[in-house]
Amino acid sequence: MVGMRRPTMADVAREVGVTAKTVSRVLNDDGPVAADTRERVLAAVRRLGYQPNLMARNMRVGARDAAIGLVIPEMGNPFFGTVAGAVESAVRARGLTLIVGSSSETADLEQSLIATFLARRVSALMVVPSATGDHRHLRAERAAGLPVVFLDRPAVGMAADQVVSGNRDGARDGVAHLLAGGHRRIGFVGDLPATLYTRRERFQGYRDALEAAGVPFDRMLVESGHDQEAACAAVLRLLALPDPPTALFAANNFASMGAVVALARTGRRDVALVGFDDLTLAEVLDPPLTVVAQDPAAIGAAAAELVLSRLDGHRSKAARRLVIPTRLIPRGSGEIPPPS
Amino acid sequence: MVGMRRPTMADVAREVGVTAKTVSRVLNDDGPVAADTRERVLAAVRRLGYQPNLMARNMRVGARDAAIGLVIPEMGNPFFGTVAGAVESAVRARGLTLIVGSSSETADLEQSLIATFLARRVSALMVVPSATGDHRHLRAERAAGLPVVFLDRPAVGMAADQVVSGNRDGARDGVAHLLAGGHRRIGFVGDLPATLYTRRERFQGYRDALEAAGVPFDRMLVESGHDQEAACAAVLRLLALPDPPTALFAANNFASMGAVVALARTGRRDVALVGFDDLTLAEVLDPPLTVVAQDPAAIGAAAAELVLSRLDGHRSKAARRLVIPTRLIPRGSGEIPPPS
DNA sequence: GAACACAATGTCATCGTTGACATATGTCAT
DNA sequence: ATGACATATGTCAACGATGACATTGTGTTC
């Protein structure tokens, strides 16, 4: 019983008294088949519980696996999970299967995942590049016609289709919201390293907003941390300044959480806060957290679109770049006025 | 340039002046090869940028794809995302690739995903069964030696290895925590339909705790909702009862959120609350949310273990069942005393 | 009624790799 | 010198499917 061989097309064919090719024709609706034969083949397929072997099929047909490979940093992160989910449903609608791997933000793992995907001859490659990776090695693949798309961050060392959030505009909007509320001293809490693409972009957006409002930039108001605790400490440092900020812009998820914790611990309900990236419980917080929300599902869907269009024959050598806009969601924390 | 053929073993062999078989031997460390030949082969491999075709290899070698298929309800849900991440790293350590699909909790999608995976001849199948699905059709696969493991919920219609959370014990612990704090009227907020496995188990745990404490069960204290809003409304109904609960047990994630919202809206800071399943921001809430935390990473890892042991030849026909314990994390909301 | 179109099926090679077995050369003990 | 044996490589078929082309039979056309 264990390891019983699966029926193949040949088995079905023998059962019916035809050749494998005829079975293939029935199952693929390819070429003419007598109605009667078709019936008998289908009956035999059911009787034997035959299932076509996609591995063999893919190998013969395209020399390409009907799968696309996706590399994300973390599966447990709902942002990337949602991206992956959107990609999956988009490609599944086209009969493609999604193969996912997580890189844990390390260049090595990312590299080895990509190698595995290439070895499997995936039809396309979608990558959220790790901060430290180099993607030069993918140039040849792309040149050879493999669709390559980068998500959320641009790749280092090569041009390719990419989909990113409107980080700079989003950050500008968030900070502008605080400025519109009357704030003039707005702290920036970002992640580390400061060279991270998203961090750089959001920081630029912060400066854009200040400049547009004619508010001078003060480097004392910029702090960083690489996790929630560090972000919390960073906020505490800002609040302890001689001329402290009256509002905060948290440039990412855990910076937001760190800021919320810091404000809660110090009991400061007079400091406005806008966070970049939405949180499940944002509206349940006290005060409810105003955020600049990204749209991970749209990012995934757009990236899948780029891939599919390439698979459909879009051949322009130029890299296309899509920017998915963010959306400001005022909930309360960003609408706290500055002390008069 | 576009669609340029990839080099095959034969290409490498020609380059070196040997046969494909020799190249195969070098790359698989299989059989004796002269040191000199090996060098030249490896050099040619690098020169041509040759990468073995895993599709062809898998097909020849095992008639099994070196991949395992995983079906989860939602990728964007961090619980399942974390499960998937744990599975992935466990199987990758064994040279296997993870193929994921999300069923959106619908039996149809789940079915079609499983069919795709089977057609790809995955080496094993891991499924978080959708509530409405029937898995009888997998019996034959399991009988034929395909490792099948169910996660988070047992399957309907067939016995197979499975890994679930300690739902009943966890719920009992959570409710016992409230009872230990002196509460006697404890509301239960669950999901719908009430036939859902996890809901049933947690409800049992709730009753277990009441019984152990000698507190009579009151069906008036049981409410349900199928999303956060509904759960919020359910809690409001409970609080409006003539003899209202002094504490609440929220049997899942969105029930917890609904309860938090309800308590916030009504300004009731005197009602204790314990939620099942942890939330990212739980500790930032006011009061910080006491939860019964599950361990999705452990669930994924354990399930992967079961699969790998089967692949290693574990052949017992009996279904193995692992229960991953939960952990009570007191943070404040569960420690509010009943009004005296 | 010869020529032809089309339907229904079969034959064979092939995708890229590896298992089973064969061959050629050299080494060593008898 | 002669097996016996190990080393280094080659040959061929096979995994399961399909593409290109061949072969039959049947009805249509002028």
Coordinates of C-alpha atoms in Angstrom, one line a residue, chain A residues 1-4 6-7 50-56 58-59 63-67 75-82 84-85 88-89 92 97-104 109 112-121 140-141 143-146 228 257 260-261 264 279-286 315, chain B residues 1-4 6-7 50-56 58-59 63-67 75-82 84-85 88-89 92 97-104 109 112-121 140-141 143-146 228 257 260-261 264 279-286 315:
Chain A
M1 CA 0.0 0.0 0.0
V2 CA 2.7 2.4 1.0
G3 CA 4.3 4.1 -1.9
M4 CA 1.9 2.6 -4.4
R6 CA 0.4 6.6 -9.1
P7 CA -1.4 6.0 -12.4
Y50 CA -5.5 9.7 -12.4
Q51 CA -4.1 13.1 -11.9
P52 CA -1.7 14.6 -14.5
N53 CA 1.8 15.1 -13.3
L54 CA 2.4 18.8 -13.5
M55 CA 6.2 18.3 -13.1
A56 CA 6.4 16.3 -16.2
N58 CA 5.9 21.8 -17.1
M59 CA 9.2 20.2 -18.1
A63 CA 11.0 24.1 -19.7
R64 CA 9.6 26.5 -17.1
D65 CA 7.8 25.7 -14.0
A66 CA 4.3 27.1 -13.8
A67 CA 5.2 28.7 -10.6
M75 CA 6.0 35.7 6.7
G76 CA 4.7 36.5 10.2
N77 CA 4.7 40.2 9.4
P78 CA 1.2 41.1 8.3
F79 CA 2.4 43.7 5.9
F80 CA 4.4 41.1 3.8
G81 CA 1.8 38.4 4.5
T82 CA -0.8 40.6 2.9
A84 CA 2.1 37.7 -0.5
G85 CA -1.6 36.9 -0.3
E88 CA -0.9 34.6 -4.7
S89 CA -4.5 35.3 -5.7
R92 CA -3.4 31.8 -9.2
T97 CA 1.4 28.6 -8.3
L98 CA 3.2 30.7 -5.7
I99 CA 6.4 29.5 -4.0
V100 CA 7.4 31.7 -1.1
G101 CA 10.5 31.9 1.0
S102 CA 11.4 34.2 3.8
S103 CA 14.9 35.8 4.0
S104 CA 14.8 37.1 7.5
L109 CA 19.2 33.4 2.9
S112 CA 20.0 30.9 -1.5
L113 CA 16.2 31.2 -1.9
I114 CA 16.7 32.9 -5.2
A115 CA 19.1 30.2 -6.3
T116 CA 16.5 27.5 -5.4
F117 CA 13.8 29.3 -7.3
L118 CA 16.0 29.6 -10.4
A119 CA 17.0 26.0 -10.1
R120 CA 13.3 25.1 -10.2
R121 CA 13.0 27.2 -13.3
A140 CA 21.6 38.0 -16.6
E141 CA 18.3 36.3 -15.7
A143 CA 18.3 39.9 -19.8
A144 CA 17.5 36.3 -20.7
G145 CA 13.8 37.1 -20.4
L146 CA 12.9 36.1 -16.8
Q228 CA 10.2 49.1 19.8
M257 CA 4.5 51.4 19.0
V260 CA 2.8 55.1 22.0
V261 CA 4.5 53.3 24.9
A264 CA 1.7 56.2 27.9
L279 CA -1.7 48.9 13.0
T280 CA -4.5 46.5 13.7
L281 CA -5.4 48.0 17.0
A282 CA -4.7 51.6 16.1
E283 CA -8.3 52.8 16.6
V284 CA -8.5 51.1 20.0
L285 CA -5.6 53.0 21.4
D286 CA -6.1 56.0 23.6
R315 CA 9.2 43.1 -23.7
Chain B
M1 CA 18.7 37.6 -26.0
V2 CA 15.2 37.1 -24.8
G3 CA 14.4 33.5 -24.0
M4 CA 18.0 32.4 -24.4
R6 CA 19.7 27.8 -20.4
P7 CA 22.8 25.6 -20.4
Y50 CA 25.0 26.3 -15.3
Q51 CA 22.3 25.6 -12.7
P52 CA 20.9 22.1 -12.5
N53 CA 17.3 21.8 -13.4
L54 CA 15.5 20.7 -10.2
M55 CA 12.3 20.0 -12.1
A56 CA 14.1 17.4 -14.2
N58 CA 12.9 15.7 -9.1
M59 CA 11.1 14.0 -11.8
A63 CA 8.8 11.1 -9.0
R64 CA 8.2 13.5 -6.1
D65 CA 8.7 17.1 -6.1
A66 CA 11.1 18.2 -3.4
A67 CA 8.4 20.6 -2.2
M75 CA -1.6 34.9 4.5
G76 CA -2.1 38.3 5.9
N77 CA -3.1 36.9 9.3
P78 CA 0.0 37.0 11.4
F79 CA -1.0 33.8 13.2
F80 CA -1.0 31.7 10.0
G81 CA 1.9 33.7 8.6
T82 CA 4.0 32.8 11.6
A84 CA 3.9 29.2 7.6
G85 CA 7.2 30.9 8.4
E88 CA 9.2 27.0 5.9
S89 CA 12.4 27.3 7.9
R92 CA 14.1 24.4 4.1
T97 CA 10.8 24.1 -0.7
L98 CA 7.5 25.4 0.6
I99 CA 4.6 26.0 -1.7
V100 CA 1.8 28.0 0.0
G101 CA -1.8 28.7 -0.9
S102 CA -4.5 30.5 0.9
S103 CA -8.0 29.2 0.9
S104 CA -9.8 32.2 2.3
L109 CA -10.4 27.1 -3.0
S112 CA -8.4 23.3 -5.8
L113 CA -5.2 24.2 -4.0
I114 CA -4.8 20.7 -2.7
A115 CA -5.5 19.3 -6.2
T116 CA -2.8 21.6 -7.6
F117 CA -0.3 20.4 -5.0
L118 CA -1.1 16.8 -5.6
A119 CA -0.7 17.4 -9.3
R120 CA 2.7 18.8 -8.7
R121 CA 3.5 15.7 -6.7
A140 CA -6.3 7.5 -0.5
E141 CA -3.3 9.8 -0.7
A143 CA -2.9 5.4 2.4
A144 CA -0.6 5.6 -0.5
G145 CA 2.1 7.0 1.7
L146 CA 1.8 10.7 1.2
Q228 CA -15.0 42.9 15.6
M257 CA -10.7 43.7 20.0
V260 CA -11.7 46.4 24.1
V261 CA -13.7 48.8 21.9
A264 CA -13.5 51.9 25.8
L279 CA -2.2 40.9 19.9
T280 CA 0.8 42.9 18.8
L281 CA -0.3 46.0 20.7
A282 CA -1.8 44.2 23.7
E283 CA 0.6 45.7 26.1
V284 CA 0.1 49.2 24.8
L285 CA -3.6 49.2 25.5
D286 CA -5.1 50.9 28.5
R315 CA 5.2 4.4 8.9

